[in-house]
Amino acid sequence: MLTYIVLLGPPGAGKGTQSKVLASELDVPHISSGDIFRDNIKNGTPLGKLAEAYISKGELVPDDLTIAMLRERFLQPDCKNGAILDGFPRTPVQADELEVLLNSFGGHVNLVLFITSPVNILIERLAGRWTCRAQGHIYHECFNPPKERGICDIDGSALFQRDDDKAETVLNRIEIYQTQTAPLIQYYDERGVLVRIDGDTSIKKVTEQLMSGLKC
Ligand code: AMP
């Protein structure tokens, strides 16, 4: 069966951390639009240069660029049986396009796991977040520290703090989430695929809720 699962929620809700767990449980790729943008920025591609201006301010990259990037990712054969989508879609236009794209090879969005937390928790999580350079593994200096400071437990690469996790950018990202992305809650609720997950608890407990969500 084709299984396409969207993780929806504000920045800092835990989408990245939980997507990696789900992708490995279900043996499907984890597609993070933010990671693909960051790779493009790191490699100095034309897309990376265009996207950087938006990402550094915490704004959304325009829909046409983002959709084209995701379309290209979906050309790769590893996503033909399913995928965990993390950070995409972020607008109703992207959600419509995603449905068209998945329909083109017989799939559709099966489930949307909507994780949320109070704003003060989101800010605390983003401010203490460390990300691995090589593969985007995520840590938190208090809630999920690496065994060795500054080094990824999984692949040994250096950890860094994302520029867009700075306090002033974080507030902008949360506001943009509320105005541009939150309409997707109703969008997917109306389609009967939305499951609400309480993200204001430990990583393990959120994973347990997600696993129950998969049985819905
Ligand atoms: P993330 O790693 O998901 O927090 O994304 C980091 C940044 O990349 C976001 O703040 C946006 O600037 C950009 N971005 C990621 N995904 C999207 C998307 N689906 N649409 C527009 N911009 C995005």
mmCIF file of C-alpha atoms and ligand atoms in Angstrom:
data_model
loop_
_atom_site.group_PDB
_atom_site.id
_atom_site.type_symbol
_atom_site.label_atom_id
_atom_site.label_comp_id
_atom_site.label_asym_id
_atom_site.label_seq_id
_atom_site.Cartn_x
_atom_site.Cartn_y
_atom_site.Cartn_z
ATOM 1 C CA MET A 1 0.000 0.000 0.000
ATOM 2 C CA LEU A 2 1.186 3.534 -0.731
ATOM 3 C CA THR A 3 1.517 5.481 2.523
ATOM 4 C CA TYR A 4 1.997 9.218 2.475
ATOM 5 C CA ILE A 5 1.987 10.845 5.890
ATOM 6 C CA VAL A 6 2.264 14.578 6.503
ATOM 7 C CA LEU A 7 3.611 15.925 9.781
ATOM 8 C CA LEU A 8 1.965 19.263 10.414
ATOM 9 C CA GLY A 9 2.685 21.689 13.229
ATOM 10 C CA PRO A 10 4.477 24.882 14.225
ATOM 11 C CA PRO A 11 8.271 25.219 14.232
ATOM 12 C CA GLY A 12 9.624 23.474 17.325
ATOM 13 C CA ALA A 13 6.695 21.036 17.622
ATOM 14 C CA GLY A 14 9.029 18.091 17.032
ATOM 15 C CA LYS A 15 8.171 17.280 13.392
ATOM 16 C CA GLY A 16 11.775 16.626 12.377
ATOM 17 C CA THR A 17 12.602 14.395 15.335
ATOM 18 C CA GLN A 18 9.414 12.381 15.021
ATOM 19 C CA SER A 19 9.574 12.133 11.215
ATOM 20 C CA LYS A 20 12.897 10.328 11.462
ATOM 21 C CA VAL A 21 11.410 7.777 13.882
ATOM 22 C CA LEU A 22 8.341 7.194 11.701
ATOM 23 C CA ALA A 23 10.357 6.932 8.490
ATOM 24 C CA SER A 24 12.542 4.263 10.006
ATOM 25 C CA GLU A 25 9.555 2.373 11.497
ATOM 26 C CA LEU A 26 7.676 2.370 8.188
ATOM 27 C CA ASP A 27 10.792 2.040 6.026
ATOM 28 C CA VAL A 28 9.887 4.973 3.791
ATOM 29 C CA PRO A 29 11.951 8.106 3.074
ATOM 30 C CA HIS A 30 11.795 11.169 5.292
ATOM 31 C CA ILE A 31 11.305 14.172 3.032
ATOM 32 C CA SER A 32 12.059 17.427 4.811
ATOM 33 C CA SER A 33 11.635 20.519 2.641
ATOM 34 C CA GLY A 34 13.753 22.514 5.130
ATOM 35 C CA ASP A 35 16.615 19.973 4.841
ATOM 36 C CA ILE A 36 16.468 20.092 1.031
ATOM 37 C CA PHE A 37 16.625 23.899 1.120
ATOM 38 C CA ARG A 38 19.550 23.810 3.583
ATOM 39 C CA ASP A 39 21.428 21.336 1.318
ATOM 40 C CA ASN A 40 20.894 23.683 -1.623
ATOM 41 C CA ILE A 41 22.171 26.626 0.419
ATOM 42 C CA LYS A 42 25.225 24.640 1.558
ATOM 43 C CA ASN A 43 25.989 23.624 -2.048
ATOM 44 C CA GLY A 44 25.473 27.182 -3.387
ATOM 45 C CA THR A 45 22.884 26.109 -6.002
ATOM 46 C CA PRO A 46 20.707 28.736 -7.756
ATOM 47 C CA LEU A 47 17.712 27.490 -5.719
ATOM 48 C CA GLY A 48 19.752 27.763 -2.513
ATOM 49 C CA LYS A 49 20.681 31.371 -3.330
ATOM 50 C CA LEU A 50 17.048 32.301 -3.966
ATOM 51 C CA ALA A 51 15.730 30.456 -0.904
ATOM 52 C CA GLU A 52 18.315 31.783 1.558
ATOM 53 C CA ALA A 53 16.900 35.308 1.520
ATOM 54 C CA TYR A 54 13.519 34.021 2.710
ATOM 55 C CA ILE A 55 14.773 31.384 5.139
ATOM 56 C CA SER A 56 17.148 33.739 6.946
ATOM 57 C CA LYS A 57 14.185 36.029 7.751
ATOM 58 C CA GLY A 58 11.962 33.124 8.796
ATOM 59 C CA GLU A 59 9.642 33.677 5.827
ATOM 60 C CA LEU A 60 8.235 30.982 3.586
ATOM 61 C CA VAL A 61 9.989 30.353 0.292
ATOM 62 C CA PRO A 62 7.475 31.161 -2.502
ATOM 63 C CA ASP A 63 5.122 28.324 -3.428
ATOM 64 C CA ASP A 64 6.302 27.963 -7.038
ATOM 65 C CA LEU A 65 9.949 27.386 -6.035
ATOM 66 C CA THR A 66 9.011 25.040 -3.198
ATOM 67 C CA ILE A 67 6.589 22.989 -5.279
ATOM 68 C CA ALA A 68 9.113 22.638 -8.134
ATOM 69 C CA MET A 69 11.721 21.415 -5.639
ATOM 70 C CA LEU A 70 9.350 18.824 -4.152
ATOM 71 C CA ARG A 71 8.262 17.655 -7.602
ATOM 72 C CA GLU A 72 11.878 16.954 -8.427
ATOM 73 C CA ARG A 73 12.338 15.036 -5.174
ATOM 74 C CA PHE A 74 9.298 12.909 -6.001
ATOM 75 C CA LEU A 75 10.846 11.918 -9.327
ATOM 76 C CA GLN A 76 13.241 9.737 -7.353
ATOM 77 C CA PRO A 77 12.077 6.124 -7.163
ATOM 78 C CA ASP A 78 12.447 5.796 -3.374
ATOM 79 C CA CYS A 79 9.232 7.797 -2.782
ATOM 80 C CA LYS A 80 6.982 5.739 -5.018
ATOM 81 C CA ASN A 81 5.760 3.507 -2.145
ATOM 82 C CA GLY A 82 5.322 6.170 0.483
ATOM 83 C CA ALA A 83 7.028 8.945 2.405
ATOM 84 C CA ILE A 84 6.960 10.972 5.582
ATOM 85 C CA LEU A 85 6.562 14.614 4.649
ATOM 86 C CA ASP A 86 8.045 17.039 7.143
ATOM 87 C CA GLY A 87 7.541 20.766 6.544
ATOM 88 C CA PHE A 88 5.633 20.316 3.297
ATOM 89 C CA PRO A 89 2.929 21.343 2.573
ATOM 90 C CA ARG A 90 2.961 24.671 4.416
ATOM 91 C CA THR A 91 0.202 26.449 2.474
ATOM 92 C CA PRO A 92 -3.127 25.341 0.964
ATOM 93 C CA VAL A 93 -1.669 25.907 -2.541
ATOM 94 C CA GLN A 94 1.132 23.458 -1.706
ATOM 95 C CA ALA A 95 -1.397 20.987 -0.282
ATOM 96 C CA ASP A 96 -3.449 21.089 -3.530
ATOM 97 C CA GLU A 97 -0.293 20.547 -5.576
ATOM 98 C CA LEU A 98 0.820 17.684 -3.358
ATOM 99 C CA GLU A 99 -2.478 15.888 -3.948
ATOM 100 C CA VAL A 100 -2.108 16.314 -7.733
ATOM 101 C CA LEU A 101 1.463 15.036 -7.557
ATOM 102 C CA LEU A 102 0.613 11.975 -5.442
ATOM 103 C CA ASN A 103 -2.479 11.198 -7.555
ATOM 104 C CA SER A 104 -0.233 11.116 -10.623
ATOM 105 C CA PHE A 105 1.287 7.889 -9.369
ATOM 106 C CA GLY A 106 -1.775 6.466 -7.617
ATOM 107 C CA GLY A 107 -1.205 7.876 -4.124
ATOM 108 C CA HIS A 108 -2.797 10.458 -1.868
ATOM 109 C CA VAL A 109 -2.236 11.905 1.601
ATOM 110 C CA ASN A 110 -3.343 9.044 3.871
ATOM 111 C CA LEU A 111 -2.793 10.689 7.228
ATOM 112 C CA VAL A 112 -1.861 14.072 8.678
ATOM 113 C CA LEU A 113 -0.360 13.997 12.153
ATOM 114 C CA PHE A 114 -0.822 17.462 13.629
ATOM 115 C CA ILE A 115 1.596 18.027 16.521
ATOM 116 C CA THR A 116 1.354 21.162 18.587
ATOM 117 C CA SER A 117 2.651 22.748 21.797
ATOM 118 C CA PRO A 118 2.218 26.082 23.622
ATOM 119 C CA VAL A 119 4.254 28.957 22.123
ATOM 120 C CA ASN A 120 6.596 29.293 25.150
ATOM 121 C CA ILE A 121 7.591 25.625 24.767
ATOM 122 C CA LEU A 122 8.197 26.040 21.021
ATOM 123 C CA ILE A 123 10.523 28.999 21.690
ATOM 124 C CA GLU A 124 12.424 27.095 24.386
ATOM 125 C CA ARG A 125 12.888 24.102 22.093
ATOM 126 C CA LEU A 126 14.106 26.119 19.117
ATOM 127 C CA ALA A 127 16.503 28.196 21.202
ATOM 128 C CA GLY A 128 18.219 25.047 22.542
ATOM 129 C CA ARG A 129 18.142 23.043 19.308
ATOM 130 C CA TRP A 130 21.329 21.674 17.727
ATOM 131 C CA THR A 131 21.266 20.081 14.275
ATOM 132 C CA CYS A 132 23.739 17.674 12.706
ATOM 133 C CA ARG A 133 25.573 18.971 9.655
ATOM 134 C CA ALA A 134 25.628 15.699 7.752
ATOM 135 C CA GLN A 135 22.082 14.382 8.002
ATOM 136 C CA GLY A 136 20.011 16.827 10.042
ATOM 137 C CA HIS A 137 19.701 14.693 13.213
ATOM 138 C CA ILE A 138 18.202 16.876 15.925
ATOM 139 C CA TYR A 139 19.243 17.399 19.562
ATOM 140 C CA HIS A 140 18.339 19.755 22.382
ATOM 141 C CA GLU A 141 20.881 20.982 24.890
ATOM 142 C CA CYS A 142 18.602 20.091 27.860
ATOM 143 C CA PHE A 143 15.835 17.732 26.653
ATOM 144 C CA ASN A 144 17.817 15.518 24.260
ATOM 145 C CA PRO A 145 21.552 16.242 24.564
ATOM 146 C CA PRO A 146 24.144 14.362 22.482
ATOM 147 C CA LYS A 147 26.510 12.071 24.413
ATOM 148 C CA GLU A 148 29.428 14.319 23.464
ATOM 149 C CA ARG A 149 28.832 18.077 23.276
ATOM 150 C CA GLY A 150 28.753 19.372 19.692
ATOM 151 C CA ILE A 151 28.969 15.896 18.067
ATOM 152 C CA CYS A 152 26.139 13.853 16.510
ATOM 153 C CA ASP A 153 25.685 10.476 18.291
ATOM 154 C CA ILE A 154 24.566 8.836 15.060
ATOM 155 C CA ASP A 155 27.088 9.900 12.418
ATOM 156 C CA GLY A 156 29.790 11.765 14.389
ATOM 157 C CA SER A 157 29.392 14.986 12.392
ATOM 158 C CA ALA A 158 29.499 18.465 13.950
ATOM 159 C CA LEU A 159 26.316 19.956 15.419
ATOM 160 C CA PHE A 160 25.361 23.539 14.621
ATOM 161 C CA GLN A 161 22.666 26.013 15.642
ATOM 162 C CA ARG A 162 20.453 27.089 12.755
ATOM 163 C CA ASP A 163 20.483 30.839 12.027
ATOM 164 C CA ASP A 164 16.703 30.823 11.802
ATOM 165 C CA ASP A 165 16.459 29.439 15.371
ATOM 166 C CA LYS A 166 17.530 32.864 16.741
ATOM 167 C CA ALA A 167 14.923 34.474 19.009
ATOM 168 C CA GLU A 168 13.835 37.279 16.654
ATOM 169 C CA THR A 169 13.459 34.955 13.659
ATOM 170 C CA VAL A 170 11.660 32.309 15.705
ATOM 171 C CA LEU A 171 8.820 34.709 16.593
ATOM 172 C CA ASN A 172 8.413 35.567 12.924
ATOM 173 C CA ARG A 173 8.338 31.872 11.970
ATOM 174 C CA ILE A 174 5.640 31.165 14.554
ATOM 175 C CA GLU A 175 3.558 34.104 13.324
ATOM 176 C CA ILE A 176 3.943 32.976 9.711
ATOM 177 C CA TYR A 177 2.928 29.469 10.723
ATOM 178 C CA GLN A 178 -0.222 30.894 12.326
ATOM 179 C CA THR A 179 -1.249 32.950 9.299
ATOM 180 C CA GLN A 180 -0.083 30.801 6.363
ATOM 181 C CA THR A 181 0.172 27.188 7.542
ATOM 182 C CA ALA A 182 -2.472 26.820 10.272
ATOM 183 C CA PRO A 183 -5.316 26.914 7.637
ATOM 184 C CA LEU A 184 -4.112 23.404 6.715
ATOM 185 C CA ILE A 185 -5.557 22.114 10.002
ATOM 186 C CA GLN A 186 -9.066 22.753 8.715
ATOM 187 C CA TYR A 187 -8.079 21.745 5.159
ATOM 188 C CA TYR A 188 -7.077 18.235 6.273
ATOM 189 C CA ASP A 189 -9.732 17.970 9.007
ATOM 190 C CA GLU A 190 -12.425 18.455 6.334
ATOM 191 C CA ARG A 191 -10.835 15.636 4.334
ATOM 192 C CA GLY A 192 -11.028 13.324 7.366
ATOM 193 C CA VAL A 193 -7.295 12.565 7.571
ATOM 194 C CA LEU A 194 -6.196 14.770 10.495
ATOM 195 C CA VAL A 195 -5.120 13.265 13.823
ATOM 196 C CA ARG A 196 -4.201 15.632 16.683
ATOM 197 C CA ILE A 197 -1.089 14.832 18.727
ATOM 198 C CA ASP A 198 -0.137 16.515 22.005
ATOM 199 C CA GLY A 199 3.463 17.651 21.466
ATOM 200 C CA ASP A 200 3.853 19.116 24.956
ATOM 201 C CA THR A 201 5.374 15.978 26.418
ATOM 202 C CA SER A 202 8.517 13.829 26.094
ATOM 203 C CA ILE A 203 9.860 12.694 22.701
ATOM 204 C CA LYS A 204 9.026 9.094 23.642
ATOM 205 C CA LYS A 205 5.427 9.890 24.598
ATOM 206 C CA VAL A 206 4.885 11.865 21.377
ATOM 207 C CA THR A 207 6.222 8.874 19.417
ATOM 208 C CA GLU A 208 3.753 6.593 21.245
ATOM 209 C CA GLN A 209 0.857 8.883 20.282
ATOM 210 C CA LEU A 210 2.064 8.951 16.666
ATOM 211 C CA MET A 211 2.209 5.172 16.562
ATOM 212 C CA SER A 212 -1.387 4.997 17.801
ATOM 213 C CA GLY A 213 -2.275 7.636 15.190
ATOM 214 C CA LEU A 214 -0.960 5.311 12.487
ATOM 215 C CA LYS A 215 -3.632 2.765 13.384
ATOM 216 C CA CYS A 216 -6.460 5.300 12.798
HETATM 217 P P1 AMP B 1 12.085 23.757 8.542
HETATM 218 O O1 AMP B 1 13.399 23.060 8.542
HETATM 219 O O2 AMP B 1 10.941 22.881 8.130
HETATM 220 O O3 AMP B 1 11.813 24.502 9.822
HETATM 221 O O4 AMP B 1 12.174 24.880 7.391
HETATM 222 C C1 AMP B 1 13.132 25.918 7.462
HETATM 223 C C2 AMP B 1 12.713 27.052 6.559
HETATM 224 O O5 AMP B 1 12.700 26.596 5.186
HETATM 225 C C3 AMP B 1 11.320 27.610 6.777
HETATM 226 O O6 AMP B 1 11.285 28.574 7.836
HETATM 227 C C4 AMP B 1 11.034 28.241 5.426
HETATM 228 O O7 AMP B 1 11.741 29.456 5.263
HETATM 229 C C5 AMP B 1 11.641 27.221 4.470
HETATM 230 N N1 AMP B 1 10.662 26.182 4.111
HETATM 231 C C6 AMP B 1 10.698 24.866 4.460
HETATM 232 N N2 AMP B 1 9.652 24.214 3.960
HETATM 233 C C7 AMP B 1 8.917 25.131 3.278
HETATM 234 C C8 AMP B 1 7.692 25.079 2.565
HETATM 235 N N3 AMP B 1 6.997 23.940 2.448
HETATM 236 N N4 AMP B 1 7.244 26.222 1.988
HETATM 237 C C9 AMP B 1 7.932 27.363 2.076
HETATM 238 N N5 AMP B 1 9.076 27.505 2.753
HETATM 239 C C10 AMP B 1 9.570 26.396 3.368
#
